[in-house]
Coordinates of C-alpha atoms in Angstrom, one line a residue:
X131 CA 148.2 108.1 61.3
X132 CA 147.5 105.0 63.5
X133 CA 146.1 104.5 67.3
X134 CA 144.1 107.3 69.9
X135 CA 143.6 110.7 68.4
X136 CA 143.3 111.8 71.9
X137 CA 145.5 111.9 74.9
X138 CA 142.3 111.6 77.2
X139 CA 140.3 108.8 77.4
X140 CA 136.8 109.0 75.4
X141 CA 134.2 106.3 75.9
X142 CA 132.8 104.1 73.5
X143 CA 129.2 105.3 72.4
X144 CA 128.1 102.8 69.6
X145 CA 129.7 100.1 67.5
X146 CA 128.9 98.6 64.5
X147 CA 128.9 98.3 60.6
X148 CA 129.2 101.9 59.1
X149 CA 126.0 102.5 56.4
X150 CA 125.6 106.0 54.7
X151 CA 124.5 109.2 57.4
X152 CA 120.7 108.9 57.5
X153 CA 119.3 113.0 56.7
X154 CA 116.5 114.2 57.3
X155 CA 114.9 118.0 56.5
X156 CA 113.0 119.6 60.0
X157 CA 113.3 123.2 61.2
X158 CA 115.1 124.5 58.4
X159 CA 118.1 122.2 58.5
X160 CA 119.4 119.5 58.0
X161 CA 119.6 116.5 60.6
X162 CA 122.4 113.8 60.5
X163 CA 122.5 110.0 62.0
X164 CA 125.4 108.0 61.9
X165 CA 124.1 104.7 61.5
X166 CA 126.5 101.6 63.2
X167 CA 124.4 98.5 62.6
X168 CA 121.4 98.8 64.7
X169 CA 122.4 102.1 66.6
X170 CA 122.4 105.5 65.7
X171 CA 124.4 108.8 66.6
X172 CA 122.6 111.6 66.3
X173 CA 125.6 114.1 64.5
X174 CA 124.1 117.0 64.5
X175 CA 124.3 117.1 68.9
X176 CA 128.4 116.6 68.2
X177 CA 129.4 119.6 66.3
X178 CA 132.1 121.5 68.4
X179 CA 132.9 119.1 69.9
X180 CA 135.9 116.2 70.0
X181 CA 135.0 112.5 68.8
X182 CA 136.8 109.4 67.3
X183 CA 135.7 106.5 65.1
X184 CA 138.0 103.9 65.3
X185 CA 138.3 100.9 62.7
X186 CA 138.7 97.3 64.3
X187 CA 139.8 96.1 60.6
X188 CA 137.2 94.4 60.3
X189 CA 134.8 94.7 57.1
X190 CA 131.3 93.5 55.9
X191 CA 129.5 92.9 53.0
X192 CA 126.2 95.4 54.0
X193 CA 124.5 92.6 51.1
X194 CA 125.5 89.5 52.6
X195 CA 126.8 90.3 55.9
X196 CA 130.1 88.0 55.3
X197 CA 133.4 89.3 55.6
X198 CA 135.2 90.8 53.4
X199 CA 139.1 91.5 52.7
X200 CA 138.0 94.1 50.6
X201 CA 134.4 96.9 49.6
X202 CA 133.8 96.8 46.6
X203 CA 131.1 99.4 45.3
X204 CA 130.2 100.8 48.1
X205 CA 129.4 98.4 51.2
X206 CA 129.8 94.8 49.4
X207 CA 131.8 91.5 48.4
X208 CA 133.3 90.9 45.5
X209 CA 130.8 88.3 45.0
X210 CA 127.6 90.7 44.9
X211 CA 129.2 93.5 43.4
X212 CA 129.5 91.3 40.5
X213 CA 126.7 89.8 40.4
X214 CA 124.1 91.8 41.4
X215 CA 121.2 94.3 39.3
X216 CA 122.6 97.3 41.7
X217 CA 125.6 97.0 41.0
X218 CA 125.3 97.3 37.4
X219 CA 126.5 99.5 35.3
X220 CA 123.3 100.8 34.3
X221 CA 122.7 102.2 37.6
X222 CA 124.9 104.8 36.6
X223 CA 124.4 104.8 33.4
X224 CA 120.3 104.2 33.4
X225 CA 120.3 105.5 29.5
X226 CA 121.9 102.3 28.6
X227 CA 119.4 99.8 30.7
X228 CA 119.4 96.4 29.3
X229 CA 115.5 95.8 31.0
X230 CA 113.7 95.3 27.6
X231 CA 116.1 93.1 26.1
X232 CA 116.0 90.4 28.8
X233 CA 119.5 90.8 29.8
X234 CA 118.7 92.2 33.0
X235 CA 120.0 90.4 36.4
X236 CA 117.2 90.6 38.4
X237 CA 113.5 91.6 36.7
X238 CA 111.6 91.4 40.0
X239 CA 114.5 93.6 41.7
X240 CA 114.1 95.8 38.3
X241 CA 110.6 96.0 38.7
X242 CA 110.7 97.3 42.3
X243 CA 113.5 99.6 41.6
X244 CA 114.1 100.4 37.9
X245 CA 110.2 100.9 36.4
X246 CA 109.4 102.9 39.2
X247 CA 108.2 107.2 39.0
X248 CA 111.8 108.9 38.5
X249 CA 112.8 112.8 38.8
X250 CA 115.2 114.5 36.5
X251 CA 116.0 117.8 38.8
X252 CA 119.0 120.3 39.0
X253 CA 120.7 120.9 41.3
X254 CA 123.5 123.7 43.0
X255 CA 125.8 122.1 45.0
X256 CA 129.0 123.0 43.9
X257 CA 127.8 125.2 40.4
X258 CA 124.6 123.8 38.1
X259 CA 124.3 120.1 37.7
X260 CA 121.7 117.7 36.5
X261 CA 120.3 114.3 38.0
X262 CA 117.8 111.6 38.4
X263 CA 116.2 110.6 41.3
X264 CA 113.4 108.1 42.7
X265 CA 110.3 109.8 43.9
X266 CA 111.0 107.9 47.2
X267 CA 114.6 109.6 47.2
X268 CA 112.9 113.2 47.8
X269 CA 114.8 115.4 49.1
X270 CA 117.2 112.5 50.9
X271 CA 119.3 112.4 47.6
X272 CA 120.3 116.6 47.8
X273 CA 121.1 116.3 50.5
X274 CA 123.4 113.3 49.9
X275 CA 125.4 115.4 47.4
X276 CA 125.4 118.5 49.3
X277 CA 122.3 120.9 47.6
X278 CA 122.4 124.5 48.7
X279 CA 119.3 124.6 46.2
X280 CA 117.6 121.7 44.0
X281 CA 114.2 122.1 42.1
X282 CA 112.8 119.4 40.2
X283 CA 112.1 119.9 35.9
X284 CA 110.3 116.0 34.9
X285 CA 108.7 113.3 36.1
X286 CA 109.6 110.1 34.5
X287 CA 107.9 106.2 34.8
X288 CA 111.1 104.6 34.3
X289 CA 115.0 104.9 35.2
X290 CA 115.6 104.1 31.9
X291 CA 113.8 107.2 30.8
X292 CA 115.8 109.5 33.1
X293 CA 118.1 108.7 31.7
X294 CA 117.7 109.2 28.6
X295 CA 117.1 112.8 29.6
X296 CA 119.8 113.0 32.1
X297 CA 122.3 112.2 29.3
X298 CA 120.5 115.1 27.2
X299 CA 120.7 117.9 29.3
X300 CA 124.2 117.2 30.4
X301 CA 125.1 117.9 26.6
X302 CA 124.7 121.7 29.0
X303 CA 124.8 121.2 32.6
X304 CA 127.3 118.8 34.0
X305 CA 125.9 115.8 36.4
X306 CA 128.9 116.1 38.5
X307 CA 129.3 117.6 42.3
X308 CA 132.3 119.0 43.0
X309 CA 133.1 117.0 46.2
X310 CA 136.0 119.3 47.3
X311 CA 134.3 123.0 46.0
X312 CA 131.3 121.5 48.1
X313 CA 132.7 120.8 51.0
X314 CA 135.0 124.7 51.2
X315 CA 131.4 127.0 51.6
X316 CA 127.7 127.4 50.4
X317 CA 126.9 127.3 46.8
X318 CA 126.6 130.8 45.5
X319 CA 122.7 130.9 45.7
X320 CA 121.1 130.9 41.7
X321 CA 118.1 132.1 40.5
X322 CA 116.9 128.5 40.0
X323 CA 113.7 128.2 37.3
X324 CA 116.0 130.9 35.5
X325 CA 118.2 128.1 34.8
X326 CA 115.6 125.7 34.3
X327 CA 113.9 127.9 31.2
X328 CA 117.3 128.7 30.2
X329 CA 118.0 125.1 29.9
X330 CA 114.8 123.6 28.5
X331 CA 114.7 126.8 25.7
X332 CA 118.0 124.8 24.7
X333 CA 117.4 121.5 24.6
X334 CA 113.6 122.5 22.9
X335 CA 114.0 120.3 19.9
X336 CA 115.6 117.5 21.8
X337 CA 112.8 117.8 24.7
X338 CA 109.6 117.7 21.8
X339 CA 111.4 115.3 20.4
X340 CA 111.3 112.1 23.1
X341 CA 107.9 113.2 24.7
X342 CA 106.9 112.1 20.9
X343 CA 108.6 109.1 21.0
X344 CA 107.7 107.3 24.2
X345 CA 104.5 110.2 25.2
X346 CA 103.5 112.5 27.1
X347 CA 102.3 109.7 30.0
X348 CA 105.7 108.3 30.3
X349 CA 107.3 111.7 30.0
X350 CA 106.6 115.5 31.6
X351 CA 108.6 118.3 31.8
X352 CA 107.3 120.1 34.9
X353 CA 108.1 124.3 33.8
X354 CA 106.8 125.6 38.0
X355 CA 108.9 123.4 39.8
X356 CA 109.1 124.7 43.8
X357 CA 113.1 125.6 44.3
X358 CA 114.1 124.0 47.9
X359 CA 117.5 125.5 49.6
X360 CA 118.7 123.4 52.2
X361 CA 120.5 124.3 55.4
X362 CA 123.7 122.4 56.7
X363 CA 125.2 122.0 59.9
X364 CA 129.1 123.7 59.7
X365 CA 130.1 125.5 62.2
X366 CA 133.2 126.2 59.8
X367 CA 133.9 125.2 56.5
X368 CA 138.3 124.2 55.8
X369 CA 140.6 126.2 54.4
X370 CA 141.7 123.8 52.2
X371 CA 140.2 119.9 51.9
X372 CA 142.3 116.9 53.5
X373 CA 140.4 114.4 52.9
X374 CA 141.2 111.4 55.2
X375 CA 139.6 107.3 55.0
X376 CA 140.2 104.1 56.7
X377 CA 142.4 102.0 55.0
X378 CA 145.6 105.0 55.9
X379 CA 144.6 104.7 59.4
X380 CA 143.1 103.2 61.9
X381 CA 141.4 105.9 64.3
X382 CA 140.0 109.3 62.8
X383 CA 137.8 111.8 64.1
X384 CA 139.1 115.5 66.3
X385 CA 136.8 118.5 66.5
X386 CA 133.6 118.2 64.4
X387 CA 133.2 121.1 62.4
X388 CA 130.3 120.3 60.3
X389 CA 128.3 117.7 58.2
X390 CA 127.5 118.2 54.9
X391 CA 126.7 115.7 52.3
X392 CA 127.2 112.4 53.1
X393 CA 131.4 114.1 55.0
X394 CA 132.1 114.5 58.2
X395 CA 134.2 118.2 58.3
X396 CA 137.3 117.4 61.4
X397 CA 139.3 119.8 62.1
X398 CA 142.1 117.6 60.6
X399 CA 140.7 116.9 57.8
X400 CA 137.3 115.4 55.8
X401 CA 135.6 111.9 55.8
X402 CA 134.0 110.0 53.3
X403 CA 131.2 108.2 55.5
X404 CA 129.6 106.4 52.7
X405 CA 132.7 105.7 50.5
X406 CA 133.1 103.2 54.3
X407 CA 130.0 101.2 54.2
X408 CA 130.7 97.7 55.7
X409 CA 133.2 99.1 57.8
X410 CA 133.0 97.9 61.4
X411 CA 133.2 101.5 63.8
X412 CA 133.6 102.3 67.3
X413 CA 131.9 105.5 67.4
X414 CA 133.6 107.2 70.9
X415 CA 133.0 110.4 73.3
X416 CA 132.9 112.6 75.9

């Protein structure tokens, strides 16, 4: 599909390069803002209304700002995708951290990001999963994944250690979110404390080994963590998931039925906004 979606004229409300949607948890609901360069649009106000996102055809690197024919990673030009530490494979597999070996691409960046307090958590978005996040990204990380529930289960002093714990736990719990299932409805509520306790019982011996190896000052398991629950601005979930993107069509929109994770749910399909970081977009509405 190309060209305008609507017969009526919609006005350009904002324009700029897409970034991942900003989230905040307030008054019992997740609130979303679409970020277009230095402009933002409060998306919750558009629920149930028609809107259109038009791609200009230009893509810019989110790191250096230069035009790129293709987005790599989540918004980088090829040069910086290949050179930045934040694009390295250890960001997806932190248990493979090579900082101590002296081969980190950007040691100062790693000190600021990786050598900081991290949490290991259980979340329930489509089913139970294990994940990791910096302390500063709670609850943002959970909201970006569309989690209905989340509970912290361990606190560690580096990303490397969080990766070791995640690797251990994922032998028994998935570390992936089924995004299609997540977009079909709210996950069935679980007793997250009971799930944590069962996982701890299964992994008790290996947990003790890691604490003995790295020290209790660096690994602390949380046996009394609070379960957090989230409600998303969705008026109607789709029966069938139709994925749409700007690489195949220049105009995306329709009636906005909901927002969950980093997805906009339209009556015509769903789009992952974070996947399109750096795409120049016009936000049109009436």
